[in-house]
PDB file of C-alpha atoms in Angstrom:
ATOM      1  CA  MET A   1      23.852   5.497   5.341  1.00 43.00           C
ATOM      2  CA  LEU A   2      20.791   5.434   7.574  1.00 49.00           C
ATOM      3  CA  GLU A   3      20.575   2.398   9.833  1.00 50.00           C
ATOM      4  CA  ILE A   4      17.251   1.306  11.327  1.00 51.00           C
ATOM      5  CA  THR A   5      17.253  -1.724  13.565  1.00 52.00           C
ATOM      6  CA  THR A   6      14.102  -1.572  15.682  1.00 51.00           C
ATOM      7  CA  ALA A   7      10.480  -0.582  15.496  1.00 51.00           C
ATOM      8  CA  ASP A   8      11.428   2.432  17.637  1.00 60.00           C
ATOM      9  CA  ALA A   9      12.543   4.091  14.391  1.00 83.00           C
ATOM     10  CA  VAL A  10       8.967   3.904  13.092  1.00 90.00           C
ATOM     11  CA  ARG A  11       6.845   6.897  13.946  1.00 92.00           C
ATOM     12  CA  THR A  12       3.415   8.195  13.069  1.00 95.00           C
ATOM     13  CA  ALA A  13       3.437  10.539  10.073  1.00 95.00           C
ATOM     14  CA  GLY A  14       1.365  13.712  10.298  1.00 90.00           C
ATOM     15  CA  LYS A  15      -0.054  15.965   7.606  1.00 88.00           C
ATOM     16  CA  GLY A  16       3.217  17.883   7.584  1.00 93.00           C
ATOM     17  CA  ASP A  17       5.003  14.701   6.511  1.00 96.00           C
ATOM     18  CA  GLU A  18       2.591  13.882   3.695  1.00 97.00           C
ATOM     19  CA  ARG A  19       4.609  15.215   0.761  1.00 96.00           C
ATOM     20  CA  ALA A  20       7.829  13.527   1.900  1.00 97.00           C
ATOM     21  CA  VAL A  21       6.035  10.238   2.610  1.00 97.00           C
ATOM     22  CA  LEU A  22       4.387  10.215  -0.815  1.00 97.00           C
ATOM     23  CA  SER A  23       7.752  10.934  -2.428  1.00 97.00           C
ATOM     24  CA  SER A  24       9.261   8.012  -0.532  1.00 96.00           C
ATOM     25  CA  LEU A  25       6.464   5.701  -1.670  1.00 97.00           C
ATOM     26  CA  THR A  26       6.895   6.897  -5.247  1.00 98.00           C
ATOM     27  CA  LEU A  27      10.531   5.802  -5.133  1.00 97.00           C
ATOM     28  CA  ALA A  28       9.593   2.550  -3.404  1.00 96.00           C
ATOM     29  CA  PHE A  29       7.058   1.622  -6.099  1.00 97.00           C
ATOM     30  CA  SER A  30       9.267   2.609  -9.045  1.00 96.00           C
ATOM     31  CA  THR A  31       9.887  -1.069  -9.855  1.00 94.00           C
ATOM     32  CA  ASP A  32       6.461  -2.349  -8.797  1.00 96.00           C
ATOM     33  CA  PRO A  33       4.826  -4.342 -11.623  1.00 97.00           C
ATOM     34  CA  ALA A  34       1.342  -2.885 -11.165  1.00 96.00           C
ATOM     35  CA  ALA A  35       2.444   0.710 -10.678  1.00 96.00           C
ATOM     36  CA  ARG A  36       4.652   0.646 -13.761  1.00 96.00           C
ATOM     37  CA  TRP A  37       1.993  -1.111 -15.823  1.00 96.00           C
ATOM     38  CA  LEU A  38      -0.274   1.828 -15.045  1.00 96.00           C
ATOM     39  CA  TYR A  39       2.477   4.380 -15.765  1.00 95.00           C
ATOM     40  CA  PRO A  40       5.276   2.808 -17.836  1.00 94.00           C
ATOM     41  CA  ASP A  41       6.582   6.203 -18.950  1.00 94.00           C
ATOM     42  CA  PRO A  42       8.992   7.540 -16.274  1.00 96.00           C
ATOM     43  CA  HIS A  43       7.772  11.125 -16.495  1.00 96.00           C
ATOM     44  CA  GLN A  44       4.128  10.061 -16.298  1.00 96.00           C
ATOM     45  CA  TYR A  45       4.918   7.826 -13.341  1.00 97.00           C
ATOM     46  CA  LEU A  46       6.758  10.511 -11.373  1.00 97.00           C
ATOM     47  CA  THR A  47       4.071  13.058 -12.187  1.00 97.00           C
ATOM     48  CA  HIS A  48       0.979  11.031 -11.384  1.00 97.00           C
ATOM     49  CA  PHE A  49       1.868   8.301  -8.888  1.00 97.00           C
ATOM     50  CA  PRO A  50       1.999  10.647  -5.845  1.00 97.00           C
ATOM     51  CA  GLU A  51      -1.591  11.679  -6.557  1.00 97.00           C
ATOM     52  CA  PHE A  52      -2.582   8.039  -7.016  1.00 97.00           C
ATOM     53  CA  ALA A  53      -0.953   7.154  -3.692  1.00 97.00           C
ATOM     54  CA  ARG A  54      -2.701  10.056  -1.968  1.00 97.00           C
ATOM     55  CA  GLY A  55      -6.081   8.867  -3.231  1.00 97.00           C
ATOM     56  CA  PHE A  56      -5.357   5.241  -2.389  1.00 97.00           C
ATOM     57  CA  GLY A  57      -4.011   5.639   1.128  1.00 97.00           C
ATOM     58  CA  GLY A  58      -3.886   9.334   1.989  1.00 96.00           C
ATOM     59  CA  ARG A  59      -6.734   9.157   4.481  1.00 97.00           C
ATOM     60  CA  ALA A  60      -4.305   7.400   6.814  1.00 97.00           C
ATOM     61  CA  PHE A  61      -2.784  10.806   7.611  1.00 97.00           C
ATOM     62  CA  GLU A  62      -6.140  11.993   8.944  1.00 95.00           C
ATOM     63  CA  HIS A  63      -6.563   8.954  11.187  1.00 95.00           C
ATOM     64  CA  GLY A  64      -3.109   8.680  12.723  1.00 95.00           C
ATOM     65  CA  SER A  65      -2.388   5.439  10.875  1.00 96.00           C
ATOM     66  CA  ALA A  66       0.319   6.613   8.473  1.00 97.00           C
ATOM     67  CA  TYR A  67       3.695   5.286   9.597  1.00 96.00           C
ATOM     68  CA  MET A  68       7.135   6.298   8.401  1.00 96.00           C
ATOM     69  CA  LEU A  69      10.750   5.446   9.031  1.00 93.00           C
ATOM     70  CA  GLU A  70      13.165   8.098  10.197  1.00 87.00           C
ATOM     71  CA  GLY A  71      14.642   9.902   7.215  1.00 88.00           C
ATOM     72  CA  TYR A  72      11.568   9.139   5.089  1.00 92.00           C
ATOM     73  CA  CYS A  73      13.190   6.037   3.599  1.00 92.00           C
ATOM     74  CA  GLY A  74       9.977   4.024   3.894  1.00 94.00           C
ATOM     75  CA  ALA A  75       6.347   4.288   4.858  1.00 96.00           C
ATOM     76  CA  ALA A  76       3.085   2.402   5.307  1.00 97.00           C
ATOM     77  CA  LEU A  77      -0.388   3.879   4.921  1.00 97.00           C
ATOM     78  CA  TRP A  78      -2.977   1.888   6.864  1.00 97.00           C
ATOM     79  CA  LEU A  79      -6.714   2.567   6.775  1.00 97.00           C
ATOM     80  CA  PRO A  80      -8.605   1.732   9.979  1.00 96.00           C
ATOM     81  CA  PRO A  81     -11.955  -0.069  10.048  1.00 96.00           C
ATOM     82  CA  GLY A  82     -14.645   1.840   8.192  1.00 95.00           C
ATOM     83  CA  VAL A  83     -12.212   4.047   6.256  1.00 96.00           C
ATOM     84  CA  GLN A  84     -11.899   3.483   2.505  1.00 95.00           C
ATOM     85  CA  PRO A  85      -9.620   4.808  -0.235  1.00 97.00           C
ATOM     86  CA  ASP A  86     -10.800   7.916  -2.083  1.00 96.00           C
ATOM     87  CA  ASP A  87     -12.234   5.997  -5.025  1.00 93.00           C
ATOM     88  CA  GLN A  88     -13.493   9.114  -6.803  1.00 94.00           C
ATOM     89  CA  THR A  89     -10.066  10.756  -6.800  1.00 94.00           C
ATOM     90  CA  ILE A  90      -8.383   7.560  -7.969  1.00 96.00           C
ATOM     91  CA  TRP A  91     -10.826   6.965 -10.798  1.00 95.00           C
ATOM     92  CA  GLU A  92     -10.777  10.582 -11.977  1.00 96.00           C
ATOM     93  CA  LEU A  93      -6.982  10.400 -12.090  1.00 96.00           C
ATOM     94  CA  VAL A  94      -7.029   7.155 -14.082  1.00 95.00           C
ATOM     95  CA  GLU A  95      -9.550   8.594 -16.538  1.00 95.00           C
ATOM     96  CA  ARG A  96      -7.436  11.712 -16.971  1.00 95.00           C
ATOM     97  CA  THR A  97      -4.017  10.107 -17.269  1.00 95.00           C
ATOM     98  CA  ALA A  98      -4.315   6.494 -18.472  1.00 91.00           C
ATOM     99  CA  PRO A  99      -5.078   5.311 -22.035  1.00 87.00           C
ATOM    100  CA  PRO A 100      -8.552   3.774 -22.629  1.00 89.00           C
ATOM    101  CA  PRO A 101      -7.401   0.125 -22.651  1.00 89.00           C
ATOM    102  CA  ILE A 102      -5.756   0.620 -19.246  1.00 93.00           C
ATOM    103  CA  GLN A 103      -8.887   2.346 -17.939  1.00 92.00           C
ATOM    104  CA  SER A 104     -10.989  -0.657 -18.948  1.00 93.00           C
ATOM    105  CA  ASP A 105      -8.615  -3.083 -17.255  1.00 96.00           C
ATOM    106  CA  MET A 106      -8.466  -0.915 -14.127  1.00 95.00           C
ATOM    107  CA  ALA A 107     -12.245  -1.028 -13.862  1.00 93.00           C
ATOM    108  CA  GLY A 108     -12.028  -4.818 -13.789  1.00 95.00           C
ATOM    109  CA  ILE A 109      -9.280  -4.704 -11.178  1.00 96.00           C
ATOM    110  CA  PHE A 110     -11.244  -2.374  -8.897  1.00 94.00           C
ATOM    111  CA  GLU A 111     -14.295  -4.625  -9.169  1.00 95.00           C
ATOM    112  CA  GLN A 112     -12.268  -7.688  -8.207  1.00 97.00           C
ATOM    113  CA  MET A 113     -10.548  -5.852  -5.367  1.00 96.00           C
ATOM    114  CA  ALA A 114     -13.923  -4.944  -3.895  1.00 95.00           C
ATOM    115  CA  SER A 115     -15.027  -8.573  -4.032  1.00 96.00           C
ATOM    116  CA  TYR A 116     -12.075  -9.722  -1.890  1.00 97.00           C
ATOM    117  CA  HIS A 117     -12.228  -7.058   0.802  1.00 95.00           C
ATOM    118  CA  PRO A 118     -13.421  -8.527   4.109  1.00 95.00           C
ATOM    119  CA  ARG A 119     -16.962  -7.620   5.093  1.00 94.00           C
ATOM    120  CA  GLU A 120     -16.189  -7.546   8.796  1.00 95.00           C
ATOM    121  CA  PRO A 121     -14.264  -4.656  10.413  1.00 96.00           C
ATOM    122  CA  HIS A 122     -10.595  -4.835   9.448  1.00 97.00           C
ATOM    123  CA  TRP A 123      -7.432  -2.828   8.898  1.00 97.00           C
ATOM    124  CA  TYR A 124      -6.508  -2.290   5.259  1.00 97.00           C
ATOM    125  CA  LEU A 125      -2.964  -1.696   3.975  1.00 97.00           C
ATOM    126  CA  PRO A 126      -3.182   0.079   0.595  1.00 97.00           C
ATOM    127  CA  LEU A 127       0.508   1.016   0.420  1.00 97.00           C
ATOM    128  CA  ILE A 128       3.756  -0.005   2.076  1.00 97.00           C
ATOM    129  CA  GLY A 129       7.186   0.533   0.626  1.00 95.00           C
ATOM    130  CA  VAL A 130      10.853   1.151   1.282  1.00 94.00           C
ATOM    131  CA  GLU A 131      13.095   3.100  -1.055  1.00 93.00           C
ATOM    132  CA  PRO A 132      15.235   0.801  -3.250  1.00 91.00           C
ATOM    133  CA  ALA A 133      18.468   1.973  -1.604  1.00 88.00           C
ATOM    134  CA  TYR A 134      17.197   0.753   1.779  1.00 89.00           C
ATOM    135  CA  GLN A 135      15.424  -2.471   0.871  1.00 87.00           C
ATOM    136  CA  ASN A 136      16.273  -5.926   2.235  1.00 86.00           C
ATOM    137  CA  ARG A 137      17.276  -4.603   5.662  1.00 87.00           C
ATOM    138  CA  GLY A 138      14.154  -5.455   7.637  1.00 87.00           C
ATOM    139  CA  TYR A 139      12.611  -2.006   7.373  1.00 91.00           C
ATOM    140  CA  GLY A 140       9.449  -3.269   5.708  1.00 91.00           C
ATOM    141  CA  ALA A 141       9.019  -5.742   8.555  1.00 92.00           C
ATOM    142  CA  ALA A 142       9.384  -2.915  11.090  1.00 92.00           C
ATOM    143  CA  LEU A 143       6.640  -0.957   9.330  1.00 93.00           C
ATOM    144  CA  LEU A 144       4.365  -4.000   9.275  1.00 93.00           C
ATOM    145  CA  ARG A 145       4.844  -4.817  12.935  1.00 91.00           C
ATOM    146  CA  ARG A 146       3.837  -1.331  14.085  1.00 89.00           C
ATOM    147  CA  ALA A 147       0.292  -1.660  12.736  1.00 89.00           C
ATOM    148  CA  LEU A 148      -0.114  -5.397  13.260  1.00 94.00           C
ATOM    149  CA  GLU A 149       0.384  -4.864  16.983  1.00 92.00           C
ATOM    150  CA  VAL A 150      -2.743  -2.689  16.885  1.00 91.00           C
ATOM    151  CA  CYS A 151      -4.640  -5.355  14.916  1.00 94.00           C
ATOM    152  CA  ASP A 152      -3.739  -8.002  17.470  1.00 94.00           C
ATOM    153  CA  ARG A 153      -4.511  -5.738  20.416  1.00 93.00           C
ATOM    154  CA  ASP A 154      -7.982  -5.002  19.048  1.00 92.00           C
ATOM    155  CA  GLY A 155      -8.626  -8.519  17.726  1.00 95.00           C
ATOM    156  CA  LEU A 156      -9.085  -7.359  14.121  1.00 96.00           C
ATOM    157  CA  PRO A 157      -7.950  -8.908  10.838  1.00 97.00           C
ATOM    158  CA  ALA A 158      -5.600  -7.149   8.419  1.00 97.00           C
ATOM    159  CA  TYR A 159      -5.983  -7.166   4.643  1.00 98.00           C
ATOM    160  CA  LEU A 160      -3.825  -6.105   1.695  1.00 98.00           C
ATOM    161  CA  GLU A 161      -3.280  -6.714  -2.001  1.00 98.00           C
ATOM    162  CA  SER A 162       0.320  -7.531  -2.866  1.00 97.00           C
ATOM    163  CA  SER A 163       1.195  -5.977  -6.214  1.00 96.00           C
ATOM    164  CA  ASN A 164       4.649  -7.551  -6.266  1.00 95.00           C
ATOM    165  CA  PRO A 165       5.132 -11.328  -5.877  1.00 95.00           C
ATOM    166  CA  ARG A 166       8.557 -10.689  -4.334  1.00 93.00           C
ATOM    167  CA  ASN A 167       6.871  -9.245  -1.243  1.00 94.00           C
ATOM    168  CA  ILE A 168       4.585 -12.203  -0.563  1.00 96.00           C
ATOM    169  CA  PRO A 169       7.107 -14.105   1.622  1.00 95.00           C
ATOM    170  CA  LEU A 170       7.450 -11.028   3.866  1.00 94.00           C
ATOM    171  CA  TYR A 171       3.701 -10.867   4.358  1.00 96.00           C
ATOM    172  CA  GLU A 172       3.489 -14.607   4.944  1.00 97.00           C
ATOM    173  CA  ARG A 173       6.112 -14.367   7.696  1.00 95.00           C
ATOM    174  CA  HIS A 174       3.805 -11.914   9.431  1.00 95.00           C
ATOM    175  CA  GLY A 175       0.742 -14.145   9.245  1.00 96.00           C
ATOM    176  CA  PHE A 176      -0.874 -13.139   5.936  1.00 97.00           C
ATOM    177  CA  ARG A 177      -2.197 -15.794   3.572  1.00 98.00           C
ATOM    178  CA  THR A 178      -3.071 -15.424  -0.102  1.00 98.00           C
ATOM    179  CA  ILE A 179      -6.808 -15.804  -0.712  1.00 98.00           C
ATOM    180  CA  GLY A 180      -6.992 -15.334  -4.488  1.00 97.00           C
ATOM    181  CA  THR A 181      -5.647 -13.614  -7.579  1.00 98.00           C
ATOM    182  CA  ILE A 182      -6.758 -10.352  -9.171  1.00 98.00           C
ATOM    183  CA  GLN A 183      -6.027  -9.753 -12.844  1.00 97.00           C
ATOM    184  CA  ALA A 184      -7.739  -8.059 -15.795  1.00 96.00           C
ATOM    185  CA  GLY A 185      -6.720  -7.667 -19.419  1.00 95.00           C
ATOM    186  CA  SER A 186      -3.059  -6.749 -19.721  1.00 95.00           C
ATOM    187  CA  SER A 187      -2.541  -6.098 -16.017  1.00 96.00           C
ATOM    188  CA  PRO A 188      -0.054  -7.969 -13.861  1.00 97.00           C
ATOM    189  CA  ALA A 189      -1.556 -10.077 -11.093  1.00 97.00           C
ATOM    190  CA  LEU A 190      -2.348  -8.739  -7.639  1.00 98.00           C
ATOM    191  CA  TYR A 191      -2.640 -11.096  -4.693  1.00 98.00           C
ATOM    192  CA  PRO A 192      -5.234 -10.367  -1.999  1.00 98.00           C
ATOM    193  CA  MET A 193      -3.925 -11.469   1.403  1.00 98.00           C
ATOM    194  CA  LEU A 194      -5.687 -11.762   4.748  1.00 98.00           C
ATOM    195  CA  ARG A 195      -4.265 -12.030   8.243  1.00 97.00           C
ATOM    196  CA  PRO A 196      -6.404 -13.037  11.233  1.00 96.00           C
ATOM    197  CA  PRO A 197      -5.549 -11.406  14.547  1.00 93.00           C
ATOM    198  CA  LEU A 198      -3.058 -13.270  16.686  1.00 87.00           C
ATOM    199  CA  MET A 199      -4.610 -13.788  20.079  1.00 71.00           C
ATOM    200  CA  GLY A 200      -2.762 -13.743  23.347  1.00 48.00           C
ATOM    201  CA  ARG A 201      -0.469 -10.905  22.357  1.00 45.00           C
TER     202      ARG A 201
END
């Protein structure tokens, strides 16, 4: 069994790691309330979630801000200031693969997400996850710390939407605070969270 004890086991993922990282995130989000609301059917989930994840956070690979654990057991896709998810790819995928009621609710979710995003330059965390077999060992914290060190160094806030209430305490321990609730129609709630930079680091 892989053992990871320090942030030294976190490394930057390149384009050559993309497929493995997206597979890892697909496993990590297999019990996520929002992901499985979008794709409750297992085959649909396994087929379409990697493309969703690529559209949501894949630009991190281009900017050197995709981080992975050794063995691909977890990953975090961070988008630097000025870089946004590929909204067109995401929406085209939803229109092609989700039933109309879900599409309508997703439109409401995207609108609310946009309203909570900070207007000032910030780092955005679309996706972070650890495979179920490796959860609750501090690996998620190691992935968070790698990017938050950059945020603190540059004096920039970090922002995310937690799609699983179970993860909120982890984010709070790293300085994030919930600033609202996002929900539309039949969707589960998402929790936008903001972290100011920690000075003096």
